[in-house]
Every structure is written in C-alpha cells, then in structure tokens.
XYZ file of C-alpha atoms in Angstrom:
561
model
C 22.780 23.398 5.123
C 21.229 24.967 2.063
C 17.614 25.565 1.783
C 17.398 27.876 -1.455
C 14.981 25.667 -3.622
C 16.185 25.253 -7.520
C 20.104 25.497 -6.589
C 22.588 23.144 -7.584
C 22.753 22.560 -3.659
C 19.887 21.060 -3.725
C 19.979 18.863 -6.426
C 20.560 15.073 -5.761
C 23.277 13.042 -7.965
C 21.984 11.085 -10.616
C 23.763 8.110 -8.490
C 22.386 9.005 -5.054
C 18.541 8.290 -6.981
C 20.338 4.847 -8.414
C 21.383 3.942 -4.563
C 17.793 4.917 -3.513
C 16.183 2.603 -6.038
C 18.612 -0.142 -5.561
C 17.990 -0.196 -1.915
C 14.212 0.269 -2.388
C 14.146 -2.537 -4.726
C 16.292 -4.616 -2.340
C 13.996 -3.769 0.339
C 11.119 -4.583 -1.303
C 11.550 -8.039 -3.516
C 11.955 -10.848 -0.277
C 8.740 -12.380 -0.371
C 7.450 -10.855 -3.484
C 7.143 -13.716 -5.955
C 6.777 -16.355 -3.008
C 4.087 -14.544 -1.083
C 0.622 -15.981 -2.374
C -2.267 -13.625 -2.866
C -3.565 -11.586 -0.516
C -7.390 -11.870 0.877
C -9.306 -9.982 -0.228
C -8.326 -6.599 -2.023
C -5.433 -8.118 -4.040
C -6.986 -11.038 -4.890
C -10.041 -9.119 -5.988
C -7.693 -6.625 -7.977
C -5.642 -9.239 -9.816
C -8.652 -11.674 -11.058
C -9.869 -8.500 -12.321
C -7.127 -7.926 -14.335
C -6.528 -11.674 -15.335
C -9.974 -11.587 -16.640
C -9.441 -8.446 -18.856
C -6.673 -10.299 -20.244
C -9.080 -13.505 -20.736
C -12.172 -11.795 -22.203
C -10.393 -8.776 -24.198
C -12.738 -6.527 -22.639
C -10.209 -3.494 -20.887
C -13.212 -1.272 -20.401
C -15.537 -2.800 -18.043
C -13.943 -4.756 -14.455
C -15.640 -7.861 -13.381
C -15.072 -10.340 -10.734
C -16.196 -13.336 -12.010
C -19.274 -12.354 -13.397
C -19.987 -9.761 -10.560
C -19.389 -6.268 -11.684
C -16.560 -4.514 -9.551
C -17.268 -0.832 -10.193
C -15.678 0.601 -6.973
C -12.087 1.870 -8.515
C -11.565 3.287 -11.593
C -9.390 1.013 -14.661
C -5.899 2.670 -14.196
C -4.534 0.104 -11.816
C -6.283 -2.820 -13.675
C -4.731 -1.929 -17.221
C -1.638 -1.685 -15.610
C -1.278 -4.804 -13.974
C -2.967 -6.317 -17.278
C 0.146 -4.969 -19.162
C 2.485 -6.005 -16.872
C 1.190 -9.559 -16.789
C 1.030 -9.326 -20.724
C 4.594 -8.540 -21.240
C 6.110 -11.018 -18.459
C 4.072 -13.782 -20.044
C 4.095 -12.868 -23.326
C 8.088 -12.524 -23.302
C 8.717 -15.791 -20.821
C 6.363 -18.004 -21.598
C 5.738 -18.146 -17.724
C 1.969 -19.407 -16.310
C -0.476 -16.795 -14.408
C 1.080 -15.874 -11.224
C 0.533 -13.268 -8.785
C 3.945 -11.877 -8.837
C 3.356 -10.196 -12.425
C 0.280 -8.533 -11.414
C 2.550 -6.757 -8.539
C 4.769 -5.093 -10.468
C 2.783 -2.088 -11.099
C 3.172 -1.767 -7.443
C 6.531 -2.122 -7.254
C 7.254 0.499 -9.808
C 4.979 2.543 -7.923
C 6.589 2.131 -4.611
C 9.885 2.931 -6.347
C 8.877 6.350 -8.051
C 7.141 7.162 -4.743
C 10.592 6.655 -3.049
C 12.564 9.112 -5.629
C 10.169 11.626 -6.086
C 9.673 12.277 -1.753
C 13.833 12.321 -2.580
C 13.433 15.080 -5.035
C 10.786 16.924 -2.716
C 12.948 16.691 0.116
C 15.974 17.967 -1.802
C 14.358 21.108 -3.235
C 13.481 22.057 0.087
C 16.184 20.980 2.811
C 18.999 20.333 0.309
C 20.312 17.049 -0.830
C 20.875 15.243 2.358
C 17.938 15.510 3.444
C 16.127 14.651 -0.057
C 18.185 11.084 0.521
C 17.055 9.993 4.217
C 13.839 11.029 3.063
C 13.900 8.689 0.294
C 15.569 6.181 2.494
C 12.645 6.104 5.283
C 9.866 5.930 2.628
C 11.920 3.217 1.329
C 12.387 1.409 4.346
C 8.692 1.991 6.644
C 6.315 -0.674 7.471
C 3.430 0.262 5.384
C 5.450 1.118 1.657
C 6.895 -2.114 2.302
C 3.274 -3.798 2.466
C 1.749 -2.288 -0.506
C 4.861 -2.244 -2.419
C 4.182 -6.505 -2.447
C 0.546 -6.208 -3.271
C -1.603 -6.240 -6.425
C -3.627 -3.201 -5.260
C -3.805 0.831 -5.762
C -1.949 2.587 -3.366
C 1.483 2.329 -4.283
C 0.800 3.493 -7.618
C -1.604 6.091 -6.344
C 1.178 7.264 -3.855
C 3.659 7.777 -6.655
C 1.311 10.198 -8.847
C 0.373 12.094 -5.259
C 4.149 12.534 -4.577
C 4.953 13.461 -8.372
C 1.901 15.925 -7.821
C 2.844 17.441 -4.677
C 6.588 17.790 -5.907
C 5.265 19.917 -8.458
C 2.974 22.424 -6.476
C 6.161 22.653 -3.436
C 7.783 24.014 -6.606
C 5.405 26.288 -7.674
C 4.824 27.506 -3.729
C 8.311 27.827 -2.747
C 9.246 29.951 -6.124
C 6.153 31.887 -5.890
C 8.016 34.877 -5.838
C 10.157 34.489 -9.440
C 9.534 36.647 -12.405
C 9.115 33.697 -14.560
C 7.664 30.372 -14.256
C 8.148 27.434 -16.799
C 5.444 24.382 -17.891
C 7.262 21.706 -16.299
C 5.860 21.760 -13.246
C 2.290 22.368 -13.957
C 2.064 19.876 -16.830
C 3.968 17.062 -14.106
C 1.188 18.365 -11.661
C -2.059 18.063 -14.008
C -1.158 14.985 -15.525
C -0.013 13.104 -12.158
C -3.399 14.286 -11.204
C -5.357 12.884 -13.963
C -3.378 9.213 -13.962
C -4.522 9.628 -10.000
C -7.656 9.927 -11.203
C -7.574 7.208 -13.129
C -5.940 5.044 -10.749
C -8.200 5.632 -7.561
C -10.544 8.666 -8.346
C -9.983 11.985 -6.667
C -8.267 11.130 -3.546
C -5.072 12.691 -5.601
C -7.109 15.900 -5.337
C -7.977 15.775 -1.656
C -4.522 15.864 -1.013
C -3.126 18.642 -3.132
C -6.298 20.628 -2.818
C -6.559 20.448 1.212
C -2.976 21.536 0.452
C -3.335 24.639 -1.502
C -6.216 25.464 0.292
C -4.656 25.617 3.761
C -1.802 27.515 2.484
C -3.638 29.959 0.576
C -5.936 30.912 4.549
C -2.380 31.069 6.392
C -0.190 33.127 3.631
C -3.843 35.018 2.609
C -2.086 34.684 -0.786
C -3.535 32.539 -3.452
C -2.240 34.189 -6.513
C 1.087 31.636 -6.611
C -1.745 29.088 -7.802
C -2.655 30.496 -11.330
C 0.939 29.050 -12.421
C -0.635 25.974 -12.247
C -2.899 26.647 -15.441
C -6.324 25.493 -14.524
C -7.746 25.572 -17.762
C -5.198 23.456 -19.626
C -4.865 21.487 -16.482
C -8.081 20.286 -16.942
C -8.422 19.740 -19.965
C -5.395 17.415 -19.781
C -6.953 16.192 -16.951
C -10.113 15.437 -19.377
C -8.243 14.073 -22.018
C -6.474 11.246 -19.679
C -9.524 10.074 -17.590
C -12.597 10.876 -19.634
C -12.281 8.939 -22.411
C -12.847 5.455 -19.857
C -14.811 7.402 -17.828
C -17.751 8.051 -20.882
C -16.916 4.077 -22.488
C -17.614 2.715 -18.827
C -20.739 5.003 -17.904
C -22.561 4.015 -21.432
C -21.234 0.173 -21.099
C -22.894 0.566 -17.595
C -25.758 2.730 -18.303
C -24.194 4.747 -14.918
C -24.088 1.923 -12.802
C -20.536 2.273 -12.539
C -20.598 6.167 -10.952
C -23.606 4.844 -8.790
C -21.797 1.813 -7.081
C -18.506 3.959 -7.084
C -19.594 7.378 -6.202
C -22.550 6.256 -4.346
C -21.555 2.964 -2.394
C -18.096 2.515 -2.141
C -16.523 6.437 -1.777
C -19.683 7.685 0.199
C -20.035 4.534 2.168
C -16.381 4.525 3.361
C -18.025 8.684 4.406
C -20.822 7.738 6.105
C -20.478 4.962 8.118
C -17.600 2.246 8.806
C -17.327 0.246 5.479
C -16.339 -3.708 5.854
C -17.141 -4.040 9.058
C -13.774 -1.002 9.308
C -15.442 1.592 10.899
C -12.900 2.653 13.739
C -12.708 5.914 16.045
C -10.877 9.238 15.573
C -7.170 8.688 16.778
C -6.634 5.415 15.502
C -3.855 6.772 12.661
C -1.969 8.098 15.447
C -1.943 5.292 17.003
C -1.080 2.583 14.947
C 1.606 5.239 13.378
C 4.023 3.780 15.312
C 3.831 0.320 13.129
C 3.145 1.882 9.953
C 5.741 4.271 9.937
C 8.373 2.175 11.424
C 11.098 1.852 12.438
C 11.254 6.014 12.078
C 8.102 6.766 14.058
C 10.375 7.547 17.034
C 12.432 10.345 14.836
C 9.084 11.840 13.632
C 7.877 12.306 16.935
C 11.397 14.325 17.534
C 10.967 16.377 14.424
C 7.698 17.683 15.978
C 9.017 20.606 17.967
C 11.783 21.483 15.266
C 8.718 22.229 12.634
C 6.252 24.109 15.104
C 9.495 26.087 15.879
C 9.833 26.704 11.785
C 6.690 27.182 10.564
C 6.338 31.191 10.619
C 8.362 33.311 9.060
C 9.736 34.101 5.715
C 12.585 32.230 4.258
C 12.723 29.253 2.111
C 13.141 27.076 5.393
C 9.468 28.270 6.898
C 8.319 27.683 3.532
C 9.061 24.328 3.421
C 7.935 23.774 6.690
C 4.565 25.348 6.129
C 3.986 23.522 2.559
C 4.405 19.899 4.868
C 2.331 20.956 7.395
C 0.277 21.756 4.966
C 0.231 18.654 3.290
C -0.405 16.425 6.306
C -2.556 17.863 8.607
C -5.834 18.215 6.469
C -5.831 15.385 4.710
C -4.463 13.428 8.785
C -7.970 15.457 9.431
C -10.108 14.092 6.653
C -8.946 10.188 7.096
C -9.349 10.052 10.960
C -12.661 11.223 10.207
C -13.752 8.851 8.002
C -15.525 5.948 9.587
C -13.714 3.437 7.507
C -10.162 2.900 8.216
C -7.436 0.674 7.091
C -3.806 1.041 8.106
C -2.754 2.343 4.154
C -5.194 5.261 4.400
C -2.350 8.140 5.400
C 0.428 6.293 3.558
C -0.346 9.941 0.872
C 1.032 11.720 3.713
C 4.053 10.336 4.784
C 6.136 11.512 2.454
C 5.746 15.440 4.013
C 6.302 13.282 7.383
C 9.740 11.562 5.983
C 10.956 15.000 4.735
C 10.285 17.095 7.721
C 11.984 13.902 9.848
C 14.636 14.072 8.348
C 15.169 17.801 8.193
C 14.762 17.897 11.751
C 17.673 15.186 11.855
C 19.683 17.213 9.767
C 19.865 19.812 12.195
C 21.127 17.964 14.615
C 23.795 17.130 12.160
C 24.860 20.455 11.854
C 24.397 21.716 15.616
C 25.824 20.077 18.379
C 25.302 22.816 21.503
C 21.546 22.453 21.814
C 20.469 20.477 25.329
C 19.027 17.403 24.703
C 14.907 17.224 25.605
C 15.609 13.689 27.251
C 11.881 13.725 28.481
C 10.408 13.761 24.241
C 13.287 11.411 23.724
C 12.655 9.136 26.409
C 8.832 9.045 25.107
C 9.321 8.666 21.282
C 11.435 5.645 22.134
C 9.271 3.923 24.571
C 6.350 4.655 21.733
C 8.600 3.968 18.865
C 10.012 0.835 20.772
C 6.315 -0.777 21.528
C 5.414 -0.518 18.080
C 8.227 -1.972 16.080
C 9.061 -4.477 18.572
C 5.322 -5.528 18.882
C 5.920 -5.374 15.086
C 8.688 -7.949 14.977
C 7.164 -10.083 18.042
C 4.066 -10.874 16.443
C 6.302 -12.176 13.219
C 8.240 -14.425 15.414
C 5.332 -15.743 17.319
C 2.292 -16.137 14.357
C 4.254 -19.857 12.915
C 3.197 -21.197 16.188
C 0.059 -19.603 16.854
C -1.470 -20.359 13.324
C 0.366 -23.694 12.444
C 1.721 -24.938 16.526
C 5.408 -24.914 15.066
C 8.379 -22.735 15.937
C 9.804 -21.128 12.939
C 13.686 -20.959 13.063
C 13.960 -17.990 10.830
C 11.769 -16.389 12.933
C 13.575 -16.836 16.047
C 16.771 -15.900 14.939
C 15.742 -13.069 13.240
C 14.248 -11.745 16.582
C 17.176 -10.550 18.524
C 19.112 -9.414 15.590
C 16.589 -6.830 14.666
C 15.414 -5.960 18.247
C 19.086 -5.482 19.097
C 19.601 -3.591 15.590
C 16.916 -0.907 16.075
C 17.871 -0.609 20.231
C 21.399 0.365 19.049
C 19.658 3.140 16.189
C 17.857 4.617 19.428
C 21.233 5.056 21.135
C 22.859 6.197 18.494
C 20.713 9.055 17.679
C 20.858 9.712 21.791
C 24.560 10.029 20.821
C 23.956 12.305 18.065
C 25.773 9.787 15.589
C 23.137 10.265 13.147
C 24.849 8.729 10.059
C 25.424 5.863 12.195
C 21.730 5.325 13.845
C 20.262 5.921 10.331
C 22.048 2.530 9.076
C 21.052 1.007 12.064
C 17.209 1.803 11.543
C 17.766 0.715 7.775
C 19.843 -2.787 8.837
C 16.972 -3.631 11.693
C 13.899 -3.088 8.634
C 15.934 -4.823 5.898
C 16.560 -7.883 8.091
C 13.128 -7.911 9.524
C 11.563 -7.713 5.951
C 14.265 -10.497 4.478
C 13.243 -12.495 7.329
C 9.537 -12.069 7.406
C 8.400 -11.671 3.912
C 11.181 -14.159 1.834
C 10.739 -16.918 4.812
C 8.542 -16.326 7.408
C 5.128 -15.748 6.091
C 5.486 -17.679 2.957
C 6.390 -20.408 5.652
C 2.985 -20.396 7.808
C 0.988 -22.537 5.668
C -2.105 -22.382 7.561
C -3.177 -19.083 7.104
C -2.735 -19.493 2.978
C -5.728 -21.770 2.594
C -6.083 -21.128 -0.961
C -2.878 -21.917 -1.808
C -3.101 -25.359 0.409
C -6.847 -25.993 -2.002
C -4.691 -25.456 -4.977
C -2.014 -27.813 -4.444
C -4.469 -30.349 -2.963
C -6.694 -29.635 -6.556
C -3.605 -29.795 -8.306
C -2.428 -33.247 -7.109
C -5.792 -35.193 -7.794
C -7.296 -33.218 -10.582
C -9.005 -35.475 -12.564
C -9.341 -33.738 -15.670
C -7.374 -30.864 -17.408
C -10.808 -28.880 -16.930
C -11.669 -29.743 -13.362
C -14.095 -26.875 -12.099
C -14.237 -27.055 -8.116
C -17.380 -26.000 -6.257
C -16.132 -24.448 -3.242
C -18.631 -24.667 -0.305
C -18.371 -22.253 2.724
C -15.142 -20.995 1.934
C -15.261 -18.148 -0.887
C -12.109 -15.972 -0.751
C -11.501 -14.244 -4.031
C -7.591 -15.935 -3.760
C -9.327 -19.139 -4.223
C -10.980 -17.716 -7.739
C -7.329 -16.433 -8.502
C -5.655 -19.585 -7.542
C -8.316 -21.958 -9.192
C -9.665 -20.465 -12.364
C -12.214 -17.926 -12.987
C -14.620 -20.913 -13.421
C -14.598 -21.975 -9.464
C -17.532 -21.748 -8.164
C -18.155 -20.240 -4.667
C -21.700 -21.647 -3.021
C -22.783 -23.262 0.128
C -23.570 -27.550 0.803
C -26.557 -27.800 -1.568
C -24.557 -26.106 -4.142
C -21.661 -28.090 -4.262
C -23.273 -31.381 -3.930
C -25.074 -30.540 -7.306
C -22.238 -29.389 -9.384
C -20.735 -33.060 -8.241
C -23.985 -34.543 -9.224
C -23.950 -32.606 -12.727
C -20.097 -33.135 -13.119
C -19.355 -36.170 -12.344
C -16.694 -37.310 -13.897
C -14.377 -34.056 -13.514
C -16.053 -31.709 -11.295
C -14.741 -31.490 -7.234
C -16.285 -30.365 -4.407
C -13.993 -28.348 -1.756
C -16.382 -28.233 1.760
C -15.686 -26.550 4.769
C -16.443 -28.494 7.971
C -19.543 -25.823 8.150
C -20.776 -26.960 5.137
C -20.482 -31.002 5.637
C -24.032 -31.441 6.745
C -25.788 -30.055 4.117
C -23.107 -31.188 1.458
C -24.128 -34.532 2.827
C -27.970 -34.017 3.524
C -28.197 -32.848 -0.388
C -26.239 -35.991 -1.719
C -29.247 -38.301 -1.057
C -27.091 -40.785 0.540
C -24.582 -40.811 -2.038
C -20.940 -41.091 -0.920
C -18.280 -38.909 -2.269
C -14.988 -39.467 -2.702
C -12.554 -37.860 -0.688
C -9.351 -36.551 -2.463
C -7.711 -34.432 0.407
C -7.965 -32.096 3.461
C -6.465 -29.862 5.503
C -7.060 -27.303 8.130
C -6.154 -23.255 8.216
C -6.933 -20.148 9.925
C -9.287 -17.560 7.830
C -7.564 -14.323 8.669
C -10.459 -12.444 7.207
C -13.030 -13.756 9.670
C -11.099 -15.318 12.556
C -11.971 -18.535 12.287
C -10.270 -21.845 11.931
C -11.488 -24.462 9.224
C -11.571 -27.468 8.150
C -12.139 -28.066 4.192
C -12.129 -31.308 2.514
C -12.027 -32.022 -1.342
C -14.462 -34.254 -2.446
C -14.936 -36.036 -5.732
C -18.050 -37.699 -7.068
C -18.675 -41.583 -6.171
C -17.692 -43.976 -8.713
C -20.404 -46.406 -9.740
C-alpha cells in the first residue's frame, strides 16, 4: 500500500470520482423531491430564500417580516439561485426540492474531496471507501435532503482541510505552489459566508494541535496569511458591511450575541444535552460504518508517532477530530449534525485501518473489540431501521408494507457485512454495508416517510386549503399551529396567531380569508366570533414532531349571510 502523498499512487481515476458521485447521487435523490419540508430549520431556511427571490432584496434575510439574522447569506443566495434557474428554465411552481439542491451539490463535493484527502494520504483505495462511507452514513444522507447549511458548509471544511493535509504532509519540500493555499483561504471565506467561522474552528483546532505535538509551526506560513485574508475579506466582507449598515449592527448582535454565544452558554432550543452524547448517538449517525470505526481505533493509536508519511496522516486526523469532538460535546446545545465536520478524518482513518487488513492476513483477530463494535454498531443501525418500520403505525395506526419488507432485507444485509469483515472479505462486507444503507434509504426516504401523512401537517393544511380555496388570494390565519413549513407551504402572507386572531382576520376577510384552528385554539376561536358560526371546509389530525403533541386542526371559512 502506498502512502507517499503527491504520487501517481495516490491519485484516484478521473472515473473512480464519476462512480463516487454517481453512487452518492443515487444514494441521496429517494425521497428528495417527495419529502415535504422539514420543521423547523429548513423550512425557516427556504422561506428565507423564497422571499429574497419575492422582494429582490439578497442582502438582508427575513422570515416573514421577522428578521432572521442568525446565519450569514451564503446558503440563502445559493438556494435563491438554484430556485431561480430551475424555475426560470422549467417553468415549474415553488417547491422545496429546488431550494435543496445547494445541498445536494454540497453533499456531493463533500463526498469527493474526503476521496481526494483519503487518497493523498493512504493511497487510492483507501481515498474510494472513504468517499464511499461519507457517501453512504446516516447523517450526510439527512442533510444531503435538506434546505439547510451543513452540507454545503461540510464541503468547503473538507476542500479546506484537503488543502492544509497537503501543506502538513509536504512540509518538508523545497518548494511549495499556490494551489493549495488559495483552495484553503477561499474554502474558508465561502465557509464564512455560509455559516460564520465554524470553518475556522475546525482547521484552526487543527493546526493548532499539530503545531504543540510536532513543536513545529513553521509548515504553516505556506499558507500565506496575509493574502489569505485578504481573500478572505474580499469574499465575505462586502455582505458583511451592506448587512451591518442595513441593520445598524443588529445583525452581528442577534448572530454573534444570541444565536453563536447562546448555543456557548447554555442549551439553545430547549437542546442543551450532556457531554458524551456524540459518542453515543455515533452509532446512528455514522452508520452503518460505526462498527469499522470503532475497529480502526487501535490501528491509529498504534500509528500516530513516528515519522513517515503514514504517522503523518494519522496524526493530521487525529488532529482534525479530537478538538473540534472536544469543542461540540462541550457545547450545551447539541443536534445530531454538529460533528458531521469531522467525519470525514473518521471515514479516512476507517478505512485505512480496513485496508490493512486487506493487505495482512497473519495478525490474530481481537474477537473481544470485534464482538463489542458489532453489538454497538448492531443496536444503532438496527434501532435505526426499526424505528422506520414501526413510526407508519405509531403516528398514523397503519402498517406500511414498504416498511416491512424492507426490514429483514436490510437487517439481514448489514448482519452478513459484520460477518464478512469477521471473515476478512473486506471487498465483500464493504458492498454489503453499502447494499443494507442504499435499500434502507430507497425504502425510507422515496416511500416510507413521504407515506406517514400524519406527521406532515402542513402539507395535509395545504391540500385541505388547496381543495376549498375560495379565492386565488385566500390568506389563512393559522391559529395554534405556527410551523414555518406552513408559511412555506401557504404563502408568505399566512398568518400565524392564536383564537382571537384568527376569528378577526375571518371577520375582516370574509369573503376569501380562512381560518385553520387547532383543537387548542377552538374555544377562543369560538368565544371571539360573538356567536357567529363558521363554516367548516376540512380537518384532519397529525402528530407535531417538534413538540410531541397530537392535534387536531380544522379549516374554517367565514359564515355566509
């Protein structure tokens, strides 16, 4: 196996990257233009977007008419663009599928560059099933299908981190070029742009960690810190001064000072979760290769002195996840996306590890860390894929065929990866891992969650508005039910309030306006009509998977004289 960085040896095919981003894409498309919005991040993301597009304003976000200063514009003129050119060239209605596509593409680039990473360290094979457990883990898969930041974001860390590995692991050449400190500065400052400086936690926590072990930082002037930044300044400060004098500095003081330091300080969102919860809900999110990782562990403690371009390597991943693992179990406010920046160094020592054990066939088995990953790696993917076959009939009381069938297909699919890799058939138990996550995510995002119609309420309010509408301008006061997928669904006009409120938009509107009340809400709805009856147009029931709770919400019209 060759570990010289910048040999040919180590250089990927042009065709092996076109099989990684065919099977990425295949991977990630079931469910992605039937999946409704999500509650509430994507939701809140896309409306943002669609209303750039609606008001021609692309420097300040807003939410409605509620500011929404908590990420920077990157992701927002993206998805505006996206949406722009899909419509513009098909003609197609707003739909939450275009808004995606940023993420997609993001997803995508992620996938090739951890490819190219693992390449120029391990050599090409293991650059591939690096690239192919990116593609094929539990949480990529999520936020490649969703209108939000981190895919994108993950793509300009990866692109970043690529670039410093290849400044670190050449340290010691005469000559250095510009390639990799201009891909370096400017992934950073799109980062920037895209999510603020979480692109710079990461690669600085890196080059900070391996500057104390090597007590060597002079490999780090290649990067050119003074052009850096200023390319760094040219791509995010231009926004950055149009949206702090648009805001007067509201939008560093609710960014900076609310969102960023309140995710800090204290549990944000009602998120705020102990130390140790990453590692263990690692064995969902980076499924179904959590088991492998776990395996790799000894291999890279066993690497990570020495010289050579193989402890290098090891060192610049261990680098690269441990600090910033550090920083997010810290944090107060968690959500299962926070490490996703990391995995990538996880994927590439994985598969390293598994490489080796290509290659050498006398070492004894440790059957007691096998037995363990397994059990570990088993609980969490088969939770995983029990909780899709069983959430039809919890949420809507019916029994989802798709869902059944799919069951023992990938549960017997990812038992027969386990014992091949106890075989040491590696080639084999890597398709079966990649067969058991491509029919689980077929299954569960093209038919199985599209299918559960009670936890998309929105969507049911939309298709209940849509059948009864009475005029092509309808504005519906929602009451007790204010999900920002309702805003997406409905128009940027809907109207989010309680009883009282919704009773007087029917009393003001009564020829077109409607009134959508949750069974909270009916009393006062009622108490504020005077003893006027409404008409009802629909209703239906769901499960709010925000807040727990079932509802009922009826759709009222005004009464007809």
């Amino acid at each position: 196996m060759s570990t010289v960085p910048n040999t040919p040896a180590t250089r990927l095919p042009v065709l092996a990257y076109l099989l990684l981003a065919v099977i990425s894409v295949l991977l990630f498309l079931p469910g992605f233009f039937d999946l409704p919005p999500f509650d509430r991040d994507e939701a809140r993301f896309a409306q943002a977007s669609h209303q750039m597009l609606e008001s021609g304003d692309y420097v300040d976000i807003r939410f409605q008419d509620e500011a929404r200063h908590k990420k920077p514009v990157g992701i927002y003129w993206l998805q505006s663009a996206a949406t722009r050119l899909v419509e513009g060239a098909s003609g197609l209605p707003k739909d939450i599928w275009t808004f995606r596509i940023p993420s997609l593409i993001g997803a995508v680039l992620a996938v090739l560059a951890t490819a190219w990473t693992g390449a120029r360290m391990f050599g090409g094979t293991v650059g591939f099933l690096a690239g192919l457990m990116m593609a094929s883990c539990v949480v990529l898969g999520v936020e490649a299908r969703m209108a939000k930041t981190d895919a994108v974001l993950l793509s300009t860390i990866v692109i970043g981190q690529a670039a410093l590995a290849s400044l670190y692991l050449n340290r010691h050449a005469e000559r250095f070029g510009w390639a990799a400190p201009l891909a370096f500065w400017i992934a950073a400052g799109v980062g920037i742009l895209i999510k603020g400086p979480i692109v710079l936690l990461v690669s600085g926590t890196t080059a900070l960690v391996l500057a104390v072990v090597d007590r060597r930082a002079g490999w780090l002037k290649r990067l050119r810190p003074l052009v850096g930044l200023a390319i760094v300044v040219a791509i995010a400060a231009p926004w950055l001064i149009a949206i702090t004098v648009k805001t007067k500095g509201a939008f560093f003081a609710e960014s900076v000072g609310h969102d960023m330091m309140g995710k800090v300080v204290s549990g944000q969102e009602a998120k705020g979760l102990p130390p140790g919860y990453y590692l263990g809900t690692f064995w969902v999110t980076f499924a179904p290769w959590s088991f492998l990782a776990l395996l790799a562990v000894p291999w890279a403690w066993r690497h990570r002195k020495g010289t050579g371009p193989v402890a290098d390597a090891v060192r610049f991943c261990v680098a690269w996840i441990i600090p910033s693992w550090l920083v997010f179990e810290a944090v107060p406010t968690k959500l299962l996306h926070y490490t996703l920046p990391v995995f990538p160094a996880i994927a590439i020592l994985t598969a390293a590890a598994a490489r080796e054990h290509f290659l050498r066939r006398t070492d004894a088995p440790r059957w007691g860390l096998f037995s363990v990953a397994t059990v570990l790696g088993a609980v969490g993917f088969g939770a995983l894929t029990v909780a899709v076959a069983v959430i039809p009939y919890l949420v809507d009381g019916r029994v989802d065929p798709v869902a059944v069938a799919m069951l023992p297909v990938v549960l017997v699919l990812y038992a027969l990866a386990v014992r091949l890799f106890a075989q040491r058939r590696e080639t084999q138990g890597f398709a079966a891992g990649l067969a058991a996550a491509a029919v689980l995510y077929a299954g569960t995002y093209g038919a199985v969650l599209p299918g559960i119609d009670g936890v998309w309420i929105s969507r049911q309010a939309a298709r209940t508005v849509a059948a009864v509408r009475p005029c092509a301008d309808s504005v519906v006061a929602s009451a007790g039910y204010s999900e920002p997928s309702l805003v997406f669904l409905l128009g940027t006009d809907t109207r989010l309030t309680h009883g009282e409120g919704a009773a007087a938009h029917l009393a003001e509107n009564p020829s077109c306006g409607l009134a959508l009340v949750t069974n909270r809400e009916e009393a006062e709805f009622r108490t504020a009509l005077k003893g006027a009856e409404p008409v009802p147009l629909g209703r239906f029931t769901g499960f709010n998977y925000n807040t727990g709770k079932r509802l009922t919400l009826t759709l009222y019209g005004a009464a007809r004289p």
